[in-house]
JSON list of C-alpha atoms in Angstrom, two decimals:
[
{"chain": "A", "resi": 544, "resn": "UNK", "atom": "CA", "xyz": [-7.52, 25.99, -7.39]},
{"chain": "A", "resi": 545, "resn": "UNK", "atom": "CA", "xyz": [-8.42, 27.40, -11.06]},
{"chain": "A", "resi": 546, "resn": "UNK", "atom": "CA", "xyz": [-12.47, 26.30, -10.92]},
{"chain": "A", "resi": 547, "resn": "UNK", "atom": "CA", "xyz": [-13.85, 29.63, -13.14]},
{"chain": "A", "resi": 548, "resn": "UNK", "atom": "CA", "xyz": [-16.59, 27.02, -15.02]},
{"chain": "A", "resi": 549, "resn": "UNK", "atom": "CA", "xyz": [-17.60, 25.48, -11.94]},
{"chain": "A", "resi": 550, "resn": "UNK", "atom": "CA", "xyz": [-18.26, 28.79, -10.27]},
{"chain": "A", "resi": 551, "resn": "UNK", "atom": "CA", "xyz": [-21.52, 30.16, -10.31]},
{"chain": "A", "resi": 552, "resn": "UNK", "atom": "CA", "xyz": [-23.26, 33.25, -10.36]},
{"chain": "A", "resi": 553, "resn": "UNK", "atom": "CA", "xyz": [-26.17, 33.21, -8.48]},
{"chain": "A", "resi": 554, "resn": "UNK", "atom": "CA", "xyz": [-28.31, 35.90, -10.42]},
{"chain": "A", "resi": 555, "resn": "UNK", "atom": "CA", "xyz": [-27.68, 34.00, -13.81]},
{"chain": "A", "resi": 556, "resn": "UNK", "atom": "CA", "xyz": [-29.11, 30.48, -12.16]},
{"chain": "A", "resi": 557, "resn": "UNK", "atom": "CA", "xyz": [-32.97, 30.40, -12.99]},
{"chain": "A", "resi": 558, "resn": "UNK", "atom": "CA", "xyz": [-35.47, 29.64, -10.29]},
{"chain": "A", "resi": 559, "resn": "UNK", "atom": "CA", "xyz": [-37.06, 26.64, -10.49]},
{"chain": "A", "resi": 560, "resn": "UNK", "atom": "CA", "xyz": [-35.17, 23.49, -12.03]},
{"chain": "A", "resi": 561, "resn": "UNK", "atom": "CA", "xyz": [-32.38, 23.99, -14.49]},
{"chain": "A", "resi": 562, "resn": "UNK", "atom": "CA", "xyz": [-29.50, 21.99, -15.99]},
{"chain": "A", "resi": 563, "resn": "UNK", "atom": "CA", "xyz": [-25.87, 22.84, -17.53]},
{"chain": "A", "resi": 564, "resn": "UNK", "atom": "CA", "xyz": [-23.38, 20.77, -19.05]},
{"chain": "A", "resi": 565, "resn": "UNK", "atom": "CA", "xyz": [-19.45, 21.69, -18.62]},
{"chain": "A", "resi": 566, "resn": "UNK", "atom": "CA", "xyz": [-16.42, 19.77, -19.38]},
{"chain": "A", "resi": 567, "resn": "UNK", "atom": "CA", "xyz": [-13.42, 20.08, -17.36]},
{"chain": "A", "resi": 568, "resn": "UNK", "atom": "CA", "xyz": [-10.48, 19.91, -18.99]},
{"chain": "A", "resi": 569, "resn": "UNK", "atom": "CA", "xyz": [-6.58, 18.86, -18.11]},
{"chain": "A", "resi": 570, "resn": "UNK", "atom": "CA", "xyz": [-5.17, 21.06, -15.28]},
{"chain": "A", "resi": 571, "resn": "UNK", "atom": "CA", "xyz": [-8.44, 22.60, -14.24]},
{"chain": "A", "resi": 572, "resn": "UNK", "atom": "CA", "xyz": [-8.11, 20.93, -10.92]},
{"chain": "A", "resi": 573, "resn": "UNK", "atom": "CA", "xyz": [-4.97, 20.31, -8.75]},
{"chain": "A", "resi": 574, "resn": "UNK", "atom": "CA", "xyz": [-4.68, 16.71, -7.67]},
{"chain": "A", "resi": 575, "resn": "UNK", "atom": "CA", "xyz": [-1.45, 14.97, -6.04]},
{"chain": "A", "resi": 576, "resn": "UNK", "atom": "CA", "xyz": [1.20, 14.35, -7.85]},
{"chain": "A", "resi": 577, "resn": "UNK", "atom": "CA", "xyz": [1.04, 10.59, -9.13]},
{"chain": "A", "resi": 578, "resn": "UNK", "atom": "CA", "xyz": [-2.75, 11.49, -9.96]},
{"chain": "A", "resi": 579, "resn": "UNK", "atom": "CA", "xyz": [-3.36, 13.66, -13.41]},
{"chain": "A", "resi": 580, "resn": "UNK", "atom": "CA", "xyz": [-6.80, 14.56, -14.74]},
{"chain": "A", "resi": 581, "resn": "UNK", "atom": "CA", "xyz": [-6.94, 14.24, -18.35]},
{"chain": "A", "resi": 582, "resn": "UNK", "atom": "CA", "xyz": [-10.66, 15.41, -18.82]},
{"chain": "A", "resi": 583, "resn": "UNK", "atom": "CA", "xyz": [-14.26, 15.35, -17.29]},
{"chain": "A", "resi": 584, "resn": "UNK", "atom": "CA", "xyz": [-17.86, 15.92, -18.18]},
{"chain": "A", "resi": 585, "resn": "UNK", "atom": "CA", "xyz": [-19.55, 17.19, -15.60]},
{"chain": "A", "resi": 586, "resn": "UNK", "atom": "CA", "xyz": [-23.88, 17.72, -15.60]},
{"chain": "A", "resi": 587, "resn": "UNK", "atom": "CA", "xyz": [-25.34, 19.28, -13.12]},
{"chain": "A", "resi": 588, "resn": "UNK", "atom": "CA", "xyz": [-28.69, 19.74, -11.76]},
{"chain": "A", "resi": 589, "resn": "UNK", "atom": "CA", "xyz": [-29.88, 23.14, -10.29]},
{"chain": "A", "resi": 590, "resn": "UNK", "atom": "CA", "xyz": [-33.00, 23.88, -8.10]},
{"chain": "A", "resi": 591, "resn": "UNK", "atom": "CA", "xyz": [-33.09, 26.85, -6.88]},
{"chain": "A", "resi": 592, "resn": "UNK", "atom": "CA", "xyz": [-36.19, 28.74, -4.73]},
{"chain": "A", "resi": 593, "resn": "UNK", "atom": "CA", "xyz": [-36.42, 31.27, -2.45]},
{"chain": "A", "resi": 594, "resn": "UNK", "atom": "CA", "xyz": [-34.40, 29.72, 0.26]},
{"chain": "A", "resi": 595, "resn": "UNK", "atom": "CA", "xyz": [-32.09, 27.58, -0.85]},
{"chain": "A", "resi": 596, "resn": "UNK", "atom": "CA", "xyz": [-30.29, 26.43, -3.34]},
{"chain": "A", "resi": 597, "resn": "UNK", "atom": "CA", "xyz": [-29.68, 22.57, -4.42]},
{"chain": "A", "resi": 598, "resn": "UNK", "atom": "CA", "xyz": [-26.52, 21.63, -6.72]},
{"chain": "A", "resi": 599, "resn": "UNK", "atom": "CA", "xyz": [-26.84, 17.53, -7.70]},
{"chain": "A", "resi": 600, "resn": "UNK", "atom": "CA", "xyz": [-24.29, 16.59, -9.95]},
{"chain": "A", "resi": 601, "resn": "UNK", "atom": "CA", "xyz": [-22.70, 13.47, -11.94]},
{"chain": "A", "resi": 602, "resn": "UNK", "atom": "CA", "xyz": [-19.04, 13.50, -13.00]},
{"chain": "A", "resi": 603, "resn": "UNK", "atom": "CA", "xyz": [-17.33, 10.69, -15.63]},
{"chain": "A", "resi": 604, "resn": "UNK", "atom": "CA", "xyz": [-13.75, 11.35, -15.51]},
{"chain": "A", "resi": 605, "resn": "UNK", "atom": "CA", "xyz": [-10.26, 10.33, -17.02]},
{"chain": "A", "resi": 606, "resn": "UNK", "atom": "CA", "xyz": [-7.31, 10.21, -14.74]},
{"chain": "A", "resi": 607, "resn": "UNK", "atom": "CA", "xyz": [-4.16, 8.92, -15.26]},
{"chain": "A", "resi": 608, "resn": "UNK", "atom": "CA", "xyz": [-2.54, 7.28, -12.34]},
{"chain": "A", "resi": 609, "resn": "UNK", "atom": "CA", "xyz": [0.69, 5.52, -11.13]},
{"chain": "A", "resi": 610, "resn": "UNK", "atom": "CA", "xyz": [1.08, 1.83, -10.81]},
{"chain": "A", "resi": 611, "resn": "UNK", "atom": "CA", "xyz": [1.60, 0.85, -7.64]},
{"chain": "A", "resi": 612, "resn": "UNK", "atom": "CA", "xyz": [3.89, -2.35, -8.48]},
{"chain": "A", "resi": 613, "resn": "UNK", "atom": "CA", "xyz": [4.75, -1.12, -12.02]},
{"chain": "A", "resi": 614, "resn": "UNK", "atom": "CA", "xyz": [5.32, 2.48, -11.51]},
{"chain": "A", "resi": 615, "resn": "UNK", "atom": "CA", "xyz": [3.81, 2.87, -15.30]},
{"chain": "A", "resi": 616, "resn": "UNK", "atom": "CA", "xyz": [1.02, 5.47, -15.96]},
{"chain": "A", "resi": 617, "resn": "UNK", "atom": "CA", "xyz": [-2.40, 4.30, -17.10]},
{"chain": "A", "resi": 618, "resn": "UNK", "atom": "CA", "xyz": [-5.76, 6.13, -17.94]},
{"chain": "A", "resi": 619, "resn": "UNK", "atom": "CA", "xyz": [-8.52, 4.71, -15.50]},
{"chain": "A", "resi": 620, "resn": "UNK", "atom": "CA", "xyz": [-12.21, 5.77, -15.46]},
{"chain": "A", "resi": 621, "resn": "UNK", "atom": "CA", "xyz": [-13.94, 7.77, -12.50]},
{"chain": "A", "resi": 622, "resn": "UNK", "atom": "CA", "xyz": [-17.64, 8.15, -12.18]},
{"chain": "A", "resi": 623, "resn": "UNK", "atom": "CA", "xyz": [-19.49, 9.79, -9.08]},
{"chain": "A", "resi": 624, "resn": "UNK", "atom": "CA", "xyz": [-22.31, 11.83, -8.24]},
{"chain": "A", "resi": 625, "resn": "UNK", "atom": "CA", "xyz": [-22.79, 14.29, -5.55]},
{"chain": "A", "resi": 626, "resn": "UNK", "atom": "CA", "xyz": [-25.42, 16.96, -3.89]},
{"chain": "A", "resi": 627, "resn": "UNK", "atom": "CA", "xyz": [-24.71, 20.11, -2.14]},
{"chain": "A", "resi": 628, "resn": "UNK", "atom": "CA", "xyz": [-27.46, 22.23, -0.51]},
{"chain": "A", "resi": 629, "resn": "UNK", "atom": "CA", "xyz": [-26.72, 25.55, -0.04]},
{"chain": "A", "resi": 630, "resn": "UNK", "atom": "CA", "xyz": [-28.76, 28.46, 2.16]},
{"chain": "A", "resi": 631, "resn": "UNK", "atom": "CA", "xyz": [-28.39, 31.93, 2.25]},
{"chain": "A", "resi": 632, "resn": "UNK", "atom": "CA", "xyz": [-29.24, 32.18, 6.03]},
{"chain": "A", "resi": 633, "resn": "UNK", "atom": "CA", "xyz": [-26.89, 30.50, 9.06]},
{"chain": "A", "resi": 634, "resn": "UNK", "atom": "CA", "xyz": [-26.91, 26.62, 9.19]},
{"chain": "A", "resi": 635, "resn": "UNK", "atom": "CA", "xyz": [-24.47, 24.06, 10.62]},
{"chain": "A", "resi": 636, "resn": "UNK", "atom": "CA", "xyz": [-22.66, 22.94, 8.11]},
{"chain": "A", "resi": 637, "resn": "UNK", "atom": "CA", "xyz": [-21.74, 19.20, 7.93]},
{"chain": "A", "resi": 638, "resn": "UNK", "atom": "CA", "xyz": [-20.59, 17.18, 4.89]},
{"chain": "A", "resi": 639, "resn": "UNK", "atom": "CA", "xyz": [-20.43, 12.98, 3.77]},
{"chain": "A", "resi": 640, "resn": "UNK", "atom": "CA", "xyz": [-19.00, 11.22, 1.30]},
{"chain": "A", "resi": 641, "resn": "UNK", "atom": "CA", "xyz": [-22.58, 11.44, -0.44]},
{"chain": "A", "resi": 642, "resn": "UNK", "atom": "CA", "xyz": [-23.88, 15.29, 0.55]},
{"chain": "A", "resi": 643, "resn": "UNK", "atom": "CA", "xyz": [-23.11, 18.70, 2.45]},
{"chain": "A", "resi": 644, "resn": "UNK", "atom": "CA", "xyz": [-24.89, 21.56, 3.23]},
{"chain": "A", "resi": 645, "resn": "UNK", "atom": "CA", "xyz": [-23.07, 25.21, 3.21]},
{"chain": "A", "resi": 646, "resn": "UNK", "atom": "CA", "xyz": [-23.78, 28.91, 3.35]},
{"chain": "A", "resi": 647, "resn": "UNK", "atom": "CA", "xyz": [-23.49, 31.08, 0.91]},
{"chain": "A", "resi": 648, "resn": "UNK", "atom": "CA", "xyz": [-21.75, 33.76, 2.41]},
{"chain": "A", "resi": 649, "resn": "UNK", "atom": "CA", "xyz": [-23.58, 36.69, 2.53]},
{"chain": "A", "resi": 650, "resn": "UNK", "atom": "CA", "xyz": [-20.91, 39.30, 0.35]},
{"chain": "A", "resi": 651, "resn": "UNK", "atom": "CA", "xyz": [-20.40, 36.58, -2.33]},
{"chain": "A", "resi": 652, "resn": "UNK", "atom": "CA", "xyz": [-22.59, 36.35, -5.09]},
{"chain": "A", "resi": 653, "resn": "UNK", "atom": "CA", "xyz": [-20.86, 33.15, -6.79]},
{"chain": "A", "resi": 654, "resn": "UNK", "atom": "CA", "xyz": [-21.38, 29.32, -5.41]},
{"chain": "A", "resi": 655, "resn": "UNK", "atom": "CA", "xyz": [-18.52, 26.87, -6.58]},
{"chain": "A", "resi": 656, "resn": "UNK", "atom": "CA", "xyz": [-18.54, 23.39, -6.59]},
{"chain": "A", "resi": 657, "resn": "UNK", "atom": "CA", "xyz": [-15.06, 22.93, -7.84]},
{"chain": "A", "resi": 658, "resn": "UNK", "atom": "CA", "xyz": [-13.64, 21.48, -4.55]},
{"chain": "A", "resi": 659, "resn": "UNK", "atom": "CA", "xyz": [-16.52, 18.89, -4.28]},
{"chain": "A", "resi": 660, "resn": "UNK", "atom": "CA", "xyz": [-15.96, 17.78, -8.04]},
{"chain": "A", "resi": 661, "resn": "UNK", "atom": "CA", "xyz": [-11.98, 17.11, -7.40]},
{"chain": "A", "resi": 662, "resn": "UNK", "atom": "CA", "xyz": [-13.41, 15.38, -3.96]},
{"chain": "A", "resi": 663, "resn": "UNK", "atom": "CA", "xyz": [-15.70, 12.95, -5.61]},
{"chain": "A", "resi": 664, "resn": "UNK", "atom": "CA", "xyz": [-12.95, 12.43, -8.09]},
{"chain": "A", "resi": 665, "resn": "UNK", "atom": "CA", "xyz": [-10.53, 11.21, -5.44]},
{"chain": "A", "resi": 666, "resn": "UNK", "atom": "CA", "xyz": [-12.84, 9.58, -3.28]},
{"chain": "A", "resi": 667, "resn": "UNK", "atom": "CA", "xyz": [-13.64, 7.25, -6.43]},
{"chain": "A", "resi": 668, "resn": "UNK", "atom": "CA", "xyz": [-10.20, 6.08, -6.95]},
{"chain": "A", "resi": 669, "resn": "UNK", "atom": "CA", "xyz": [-8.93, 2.49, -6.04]},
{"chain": "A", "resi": 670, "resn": "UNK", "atom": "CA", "xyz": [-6.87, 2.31, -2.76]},
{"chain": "A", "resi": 671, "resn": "UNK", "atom": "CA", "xyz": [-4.56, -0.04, -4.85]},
{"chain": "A", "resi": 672, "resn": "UNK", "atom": "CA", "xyz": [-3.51, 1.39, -8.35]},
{"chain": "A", "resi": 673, "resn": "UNK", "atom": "CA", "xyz": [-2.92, -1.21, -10.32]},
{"chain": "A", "resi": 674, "resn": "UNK", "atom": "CA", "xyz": [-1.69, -1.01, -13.87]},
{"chain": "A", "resi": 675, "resn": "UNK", "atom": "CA", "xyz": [-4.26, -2.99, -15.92]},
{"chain": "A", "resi": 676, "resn": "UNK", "atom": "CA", "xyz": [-1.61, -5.45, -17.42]},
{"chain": "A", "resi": 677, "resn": "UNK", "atom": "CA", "xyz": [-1.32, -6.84, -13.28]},
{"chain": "A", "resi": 678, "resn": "UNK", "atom": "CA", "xyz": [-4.45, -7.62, -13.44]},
{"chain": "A", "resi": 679, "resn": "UNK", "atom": "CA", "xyz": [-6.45, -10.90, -14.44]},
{"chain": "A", "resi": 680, "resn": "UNK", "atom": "CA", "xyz": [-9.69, -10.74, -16.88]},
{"chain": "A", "resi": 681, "resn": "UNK", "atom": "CA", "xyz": [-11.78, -10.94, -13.67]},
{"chain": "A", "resi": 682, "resn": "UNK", "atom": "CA", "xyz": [-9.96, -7.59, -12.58]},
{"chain": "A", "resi": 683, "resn": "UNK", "atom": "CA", "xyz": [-8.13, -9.35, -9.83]},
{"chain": "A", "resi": 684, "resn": "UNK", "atom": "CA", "xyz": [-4.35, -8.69, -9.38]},
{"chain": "A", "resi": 685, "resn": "UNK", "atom": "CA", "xyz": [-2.45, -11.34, -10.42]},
{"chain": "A", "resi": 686, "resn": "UNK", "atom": "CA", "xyz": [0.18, -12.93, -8.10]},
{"chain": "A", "resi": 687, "resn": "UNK", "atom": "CA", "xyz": [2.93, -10.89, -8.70]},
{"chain": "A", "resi": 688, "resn": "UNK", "atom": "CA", "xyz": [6.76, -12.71, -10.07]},
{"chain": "A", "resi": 689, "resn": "UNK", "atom": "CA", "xyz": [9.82, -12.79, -8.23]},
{"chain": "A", "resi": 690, "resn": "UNK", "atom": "CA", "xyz": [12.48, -12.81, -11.12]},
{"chain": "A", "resi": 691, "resn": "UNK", "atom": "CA", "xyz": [16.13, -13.77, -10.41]},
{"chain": "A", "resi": 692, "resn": "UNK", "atom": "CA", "xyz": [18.87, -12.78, -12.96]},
{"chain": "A", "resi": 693, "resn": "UNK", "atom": "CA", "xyz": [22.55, -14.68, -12.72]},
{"chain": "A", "resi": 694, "resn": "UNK", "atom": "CA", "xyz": [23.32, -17.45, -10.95]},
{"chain": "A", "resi": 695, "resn": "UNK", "atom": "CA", "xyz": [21.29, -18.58, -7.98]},
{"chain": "A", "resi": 696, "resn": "UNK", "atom": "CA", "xyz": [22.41, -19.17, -4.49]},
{"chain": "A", "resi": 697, "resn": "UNK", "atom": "CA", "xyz": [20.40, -21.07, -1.99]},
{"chain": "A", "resi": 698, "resn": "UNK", "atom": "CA", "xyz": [21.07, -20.58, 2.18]},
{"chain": "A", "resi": 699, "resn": "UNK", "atom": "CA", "xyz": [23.21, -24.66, 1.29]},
{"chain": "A", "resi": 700, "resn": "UNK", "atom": "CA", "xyz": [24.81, -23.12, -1.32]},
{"chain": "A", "resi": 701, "resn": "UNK", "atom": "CA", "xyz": [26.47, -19.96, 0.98]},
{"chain": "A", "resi": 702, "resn": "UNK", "atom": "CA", "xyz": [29.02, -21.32, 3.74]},
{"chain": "A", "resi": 703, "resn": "UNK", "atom": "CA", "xyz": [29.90, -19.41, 6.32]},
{"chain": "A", "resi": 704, "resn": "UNK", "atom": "CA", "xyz": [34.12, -18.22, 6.13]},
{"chain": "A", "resi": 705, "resn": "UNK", "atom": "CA", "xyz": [34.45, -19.19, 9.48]},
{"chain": "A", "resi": 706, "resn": "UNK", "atom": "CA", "xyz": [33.47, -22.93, 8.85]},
{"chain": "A", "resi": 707, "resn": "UNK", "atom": "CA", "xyz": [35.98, -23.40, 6.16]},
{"chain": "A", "resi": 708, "resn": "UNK", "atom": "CA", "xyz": [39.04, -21.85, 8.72]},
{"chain": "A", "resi": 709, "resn": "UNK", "atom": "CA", "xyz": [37.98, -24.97, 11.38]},
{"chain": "A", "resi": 710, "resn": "UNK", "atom": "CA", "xyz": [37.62, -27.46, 8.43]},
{"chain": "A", "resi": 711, "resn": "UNK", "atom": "CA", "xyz": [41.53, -26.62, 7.62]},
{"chain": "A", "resi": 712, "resn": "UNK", "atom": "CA", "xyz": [42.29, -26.55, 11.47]},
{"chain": "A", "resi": 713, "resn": "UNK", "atom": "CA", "xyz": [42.00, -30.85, 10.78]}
]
């Protein structure tokens, strides 16, 4: 995963409270393949001490997605927000949907939030992609059409082979 602006050095972050602004841009982070990200702004929230170190950060994002009936692209809107706490000294790490906790392993001297920025990302995204034209100004889908093309047969319309071969049998 390419992430070199949302790795960190942890010399150049300032004790106390500091902030940084990056933008992500298209192809910066790997998604699946009927998910694209076109572009992301990214501000994060550093407070660092002693001890620990505390990453909080909000991401707006562009993604372009796959309809699900449709199979057409369209550009949908992401926003999330996230906070990782990371120590320098053994602690169990655990992680949520909202939060995690890591270590900062001892021979590294860079943190990277990359992974948890592409997580929020995807966790953000609607279980049913639907392609904005679907839906109804409420943002419900809208039933969706059967079409038919040509002539229409019903089930009294189709008569089974067999039937004719005893009607001749008269």
């Amino acid at each position: 995963m390419k992430t070199s602006n949302l790795t960190f050095n942890l010399q150049e972050i300032p004790e106390g409270k500091s902030n940084r602004s990056i933008t992500v841009s298209k192809g910066e982070l790997e998604f699946d393949d009927d998910v694209s990200l076109l572009g992301a702004d990214v501000e994060i929230r550093f407070y660092k001490t002693d001890h620990f170190i505390q990453v909080k950060f909000d991401v707006i994002s562009q993604v372009q997605l796959v309809c699900d009936r449709s199979l057409k692209k369209f550009t949908h809107s992401v926003e999330g927000s996230y906070s990782i706490l990371f120590e320098p000294n053994p602690v169990e790490e655990y992680e949520t949907d909202k939060e995690a906790v890591r270590q900062i392993p001892s021979d590294e001297l860079t943190v990277s939030i990359g992974k948890e920025v592409r997580d929020t990302i995807m966790l953000r995204l609607p279980v049913r992609r639907i392609h904005p034209d679907f839906l109804d100004d409420d943002g419900i889908p809208t039933e969706f059409e059967t079409k038919t093309f040509g002539t229409s047969q019903t089930d009294e319309d189709i008569i089974d082979p067999r039937w004719e071969a005893l009607k001749k049998l008269k």
